[in-house]
CSV table of N, CA and C in Angstrom, one decimal:
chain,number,residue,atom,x,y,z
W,17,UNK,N,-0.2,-26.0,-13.9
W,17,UNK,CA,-0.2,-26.4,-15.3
W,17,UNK,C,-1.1,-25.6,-16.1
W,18,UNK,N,-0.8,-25.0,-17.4
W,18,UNK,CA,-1.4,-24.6,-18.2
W,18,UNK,C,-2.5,-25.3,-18.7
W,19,UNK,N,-3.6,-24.8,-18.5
W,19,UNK,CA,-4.7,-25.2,-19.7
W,19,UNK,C,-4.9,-25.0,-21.4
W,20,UNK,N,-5.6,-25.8,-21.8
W,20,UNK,CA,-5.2,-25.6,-23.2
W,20,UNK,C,-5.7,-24.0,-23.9
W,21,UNK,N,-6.7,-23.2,-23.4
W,21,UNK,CA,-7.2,-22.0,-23.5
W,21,UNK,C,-5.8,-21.1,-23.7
W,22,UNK,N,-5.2,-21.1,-22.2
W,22,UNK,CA,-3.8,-20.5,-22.0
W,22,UNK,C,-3.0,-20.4,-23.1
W,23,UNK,N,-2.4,-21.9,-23.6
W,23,UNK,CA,-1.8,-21.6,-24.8
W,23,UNK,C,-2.1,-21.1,-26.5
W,24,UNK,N,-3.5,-21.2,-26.3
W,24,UNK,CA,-4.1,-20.6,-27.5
W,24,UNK,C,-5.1,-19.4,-27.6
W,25,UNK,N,-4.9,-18.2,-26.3
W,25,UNK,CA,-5.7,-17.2,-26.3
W,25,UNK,C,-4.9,-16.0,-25.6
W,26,UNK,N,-4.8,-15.3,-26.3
W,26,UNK,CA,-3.8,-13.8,-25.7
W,26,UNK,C,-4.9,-13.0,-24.7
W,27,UNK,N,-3.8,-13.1,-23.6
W,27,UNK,CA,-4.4,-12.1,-22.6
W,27,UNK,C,-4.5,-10.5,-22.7
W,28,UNK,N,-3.9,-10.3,-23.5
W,28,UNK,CA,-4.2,-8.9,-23.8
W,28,UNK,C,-5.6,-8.7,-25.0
W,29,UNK,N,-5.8,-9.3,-26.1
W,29,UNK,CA,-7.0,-9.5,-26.2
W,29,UNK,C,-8.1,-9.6,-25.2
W,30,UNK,N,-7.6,-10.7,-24.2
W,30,UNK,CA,-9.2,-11.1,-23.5
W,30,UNK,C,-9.1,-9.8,-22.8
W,31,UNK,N,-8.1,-8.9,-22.1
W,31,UNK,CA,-8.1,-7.7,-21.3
W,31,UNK,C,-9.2,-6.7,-22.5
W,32,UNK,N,-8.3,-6.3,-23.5
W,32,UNK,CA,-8.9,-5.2,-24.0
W,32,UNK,C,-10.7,-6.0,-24.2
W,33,UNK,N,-11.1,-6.9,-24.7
W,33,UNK,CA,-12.6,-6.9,-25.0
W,33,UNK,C,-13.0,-7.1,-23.5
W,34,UNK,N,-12.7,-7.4,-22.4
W,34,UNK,CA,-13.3,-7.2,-20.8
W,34,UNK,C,-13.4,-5.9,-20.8
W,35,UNK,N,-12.7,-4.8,-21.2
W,35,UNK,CA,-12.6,-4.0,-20.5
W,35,UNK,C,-13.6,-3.1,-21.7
W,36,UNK,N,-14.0,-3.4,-22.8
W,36,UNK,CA,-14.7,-2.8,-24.0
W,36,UNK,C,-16.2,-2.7,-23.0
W,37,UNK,N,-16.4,-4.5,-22.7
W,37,UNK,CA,-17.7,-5.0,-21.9
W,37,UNK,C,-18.5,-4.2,-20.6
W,38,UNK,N,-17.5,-3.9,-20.2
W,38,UNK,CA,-17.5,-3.7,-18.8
W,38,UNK,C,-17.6,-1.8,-18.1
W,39,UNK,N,-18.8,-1.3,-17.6
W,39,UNK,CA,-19.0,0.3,-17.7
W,39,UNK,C,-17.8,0.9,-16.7
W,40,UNK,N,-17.2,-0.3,-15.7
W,40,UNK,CA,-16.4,0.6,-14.8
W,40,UNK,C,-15.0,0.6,-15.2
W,41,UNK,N,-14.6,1.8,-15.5
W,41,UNK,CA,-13.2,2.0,-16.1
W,41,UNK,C,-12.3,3.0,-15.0
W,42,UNK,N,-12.8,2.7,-13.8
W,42,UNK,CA,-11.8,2.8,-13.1
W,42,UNK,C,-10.4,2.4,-12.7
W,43,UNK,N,-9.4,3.0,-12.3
W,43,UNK,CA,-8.4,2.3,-11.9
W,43,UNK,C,-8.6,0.6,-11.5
W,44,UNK,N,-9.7,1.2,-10.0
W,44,UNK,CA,-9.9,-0.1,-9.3
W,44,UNK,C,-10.6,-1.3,-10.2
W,45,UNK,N,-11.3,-0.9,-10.9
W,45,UNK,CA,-12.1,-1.6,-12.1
W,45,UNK,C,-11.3,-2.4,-13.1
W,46,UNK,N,-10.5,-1.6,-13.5
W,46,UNK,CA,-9.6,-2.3,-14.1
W,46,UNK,C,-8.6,-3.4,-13.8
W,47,UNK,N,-8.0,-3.0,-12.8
W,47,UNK,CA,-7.3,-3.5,-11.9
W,47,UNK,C,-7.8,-5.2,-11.4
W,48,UNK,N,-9.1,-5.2,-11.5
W,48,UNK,CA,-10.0,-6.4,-10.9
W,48,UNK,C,-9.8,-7.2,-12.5
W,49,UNK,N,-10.1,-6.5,-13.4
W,49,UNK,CA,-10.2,-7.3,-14.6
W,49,UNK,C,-9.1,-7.9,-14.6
W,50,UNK,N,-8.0,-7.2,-14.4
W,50,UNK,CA,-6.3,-7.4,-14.9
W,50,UNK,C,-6.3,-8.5,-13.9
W,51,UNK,N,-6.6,-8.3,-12.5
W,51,UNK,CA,-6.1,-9.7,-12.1
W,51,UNK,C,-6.9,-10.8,-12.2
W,52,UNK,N,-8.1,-11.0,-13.1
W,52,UNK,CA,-8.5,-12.4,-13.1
W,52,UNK,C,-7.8,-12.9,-14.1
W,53,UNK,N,-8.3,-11.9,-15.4
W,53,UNK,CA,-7.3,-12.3,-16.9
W,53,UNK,C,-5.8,-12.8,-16.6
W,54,UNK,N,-5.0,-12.0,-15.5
W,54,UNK,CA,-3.5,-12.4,-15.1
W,54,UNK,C,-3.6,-13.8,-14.0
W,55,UNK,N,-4.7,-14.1,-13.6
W,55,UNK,CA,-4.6,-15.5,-12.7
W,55,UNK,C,-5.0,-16.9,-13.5
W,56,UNK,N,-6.1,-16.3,-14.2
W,56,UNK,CA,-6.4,-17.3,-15.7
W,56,UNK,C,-5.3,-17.8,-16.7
W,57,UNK,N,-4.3,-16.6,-17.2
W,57,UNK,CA,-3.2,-17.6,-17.9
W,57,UNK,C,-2.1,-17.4,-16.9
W,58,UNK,N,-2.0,-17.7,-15.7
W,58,UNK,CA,-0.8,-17.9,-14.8
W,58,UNK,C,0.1,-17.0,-15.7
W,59,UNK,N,0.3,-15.7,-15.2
W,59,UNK,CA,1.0,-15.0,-15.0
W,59,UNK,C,0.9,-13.9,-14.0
W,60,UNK,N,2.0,-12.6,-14.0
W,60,UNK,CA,1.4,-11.5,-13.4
W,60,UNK,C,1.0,-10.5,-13.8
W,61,UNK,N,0.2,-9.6,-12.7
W,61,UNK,CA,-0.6,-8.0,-13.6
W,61,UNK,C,0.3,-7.4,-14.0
W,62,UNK,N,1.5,-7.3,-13.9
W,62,UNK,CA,2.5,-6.8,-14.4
W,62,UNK,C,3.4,-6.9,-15.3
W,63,UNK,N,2.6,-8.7,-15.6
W,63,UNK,CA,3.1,-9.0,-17.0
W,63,UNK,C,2.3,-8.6,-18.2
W,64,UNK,N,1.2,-8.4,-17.6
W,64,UNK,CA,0.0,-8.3,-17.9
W,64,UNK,C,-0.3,-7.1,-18.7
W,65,UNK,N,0.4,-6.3,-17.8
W,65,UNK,CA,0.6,-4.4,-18.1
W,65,UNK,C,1.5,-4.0,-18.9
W,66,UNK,N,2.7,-5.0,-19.0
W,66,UNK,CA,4.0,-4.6,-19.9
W,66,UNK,C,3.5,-5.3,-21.1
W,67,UNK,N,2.5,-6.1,-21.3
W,67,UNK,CA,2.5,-6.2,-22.5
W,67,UNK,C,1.3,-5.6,-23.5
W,68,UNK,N,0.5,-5.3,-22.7
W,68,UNK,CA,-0.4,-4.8,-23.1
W,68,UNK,C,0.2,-3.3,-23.5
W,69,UNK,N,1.3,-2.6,-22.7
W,69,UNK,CA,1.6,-1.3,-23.3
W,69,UNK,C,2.6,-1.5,-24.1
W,70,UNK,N,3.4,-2.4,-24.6
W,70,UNK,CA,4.0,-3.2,-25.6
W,70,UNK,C,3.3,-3.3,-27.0
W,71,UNK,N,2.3,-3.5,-27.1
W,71,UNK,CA,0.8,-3.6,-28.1
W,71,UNK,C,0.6,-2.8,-28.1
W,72,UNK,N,0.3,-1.4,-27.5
W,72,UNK,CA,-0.8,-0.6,-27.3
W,72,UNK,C,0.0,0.9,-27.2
W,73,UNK,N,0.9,1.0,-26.9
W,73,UNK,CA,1.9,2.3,-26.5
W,73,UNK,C,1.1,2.9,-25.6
W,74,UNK,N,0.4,2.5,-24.5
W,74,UNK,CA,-0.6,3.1,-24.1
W,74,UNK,C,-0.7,2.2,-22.5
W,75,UNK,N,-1.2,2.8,-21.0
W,75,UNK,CA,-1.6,1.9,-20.5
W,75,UNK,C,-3.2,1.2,-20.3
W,76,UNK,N,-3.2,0.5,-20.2
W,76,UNK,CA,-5.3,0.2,-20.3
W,76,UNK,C,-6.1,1.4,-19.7
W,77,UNK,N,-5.7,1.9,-18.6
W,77,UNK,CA,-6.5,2.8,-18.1
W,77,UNK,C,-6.7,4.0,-19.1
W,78,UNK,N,-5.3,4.5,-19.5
W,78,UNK,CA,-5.3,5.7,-20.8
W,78,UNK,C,-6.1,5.1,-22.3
W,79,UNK,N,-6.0,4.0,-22.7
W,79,UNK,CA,-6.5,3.4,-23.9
W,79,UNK,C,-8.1,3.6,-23.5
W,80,UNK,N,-8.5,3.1,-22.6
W,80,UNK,CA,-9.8,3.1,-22.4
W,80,UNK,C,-11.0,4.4,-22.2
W,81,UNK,N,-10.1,5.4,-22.3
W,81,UNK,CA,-10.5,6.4,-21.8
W,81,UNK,C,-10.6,6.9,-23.3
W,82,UNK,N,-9.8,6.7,-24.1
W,82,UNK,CA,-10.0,7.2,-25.5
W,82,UNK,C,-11.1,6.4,-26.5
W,83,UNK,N,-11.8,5.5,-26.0
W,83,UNK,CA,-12.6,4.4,-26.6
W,83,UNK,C,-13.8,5.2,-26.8
């Protein structure tokens, strides 16, 4: 069951300011971020990733490098 957070907080937001926060911008690094933000609003990293480059024309790993 969804929490009330879930329906009122975009995961691609909480991804991109995690990943603003956070010095390791690795694949693996990223990857850990993506799957907690993706286990938190019950979905998958890969829903996770299509929407974020949906938003972003970009994947997190490439966006973040340009930051």
């Amino acid at each position: 069951m969804k929490t009330f957070k879930q329906f009122h907080s975009d995961p691609v937001s909480e991804l991109k300011t995690a990943m603003l926060q956070k010095n390791d911008h690795t694949y693996d690094g990223i990857d850990k971020i993506m799957k907690k933000i993706s286990k938190s609003h019950d979905i998958s990293s890969r829903e996770l990733h299509d929407k974020w480059v949906e938003k972003y024309k970009t994947t997190p790993d490439e966006w973040i490098k340009k930051q």
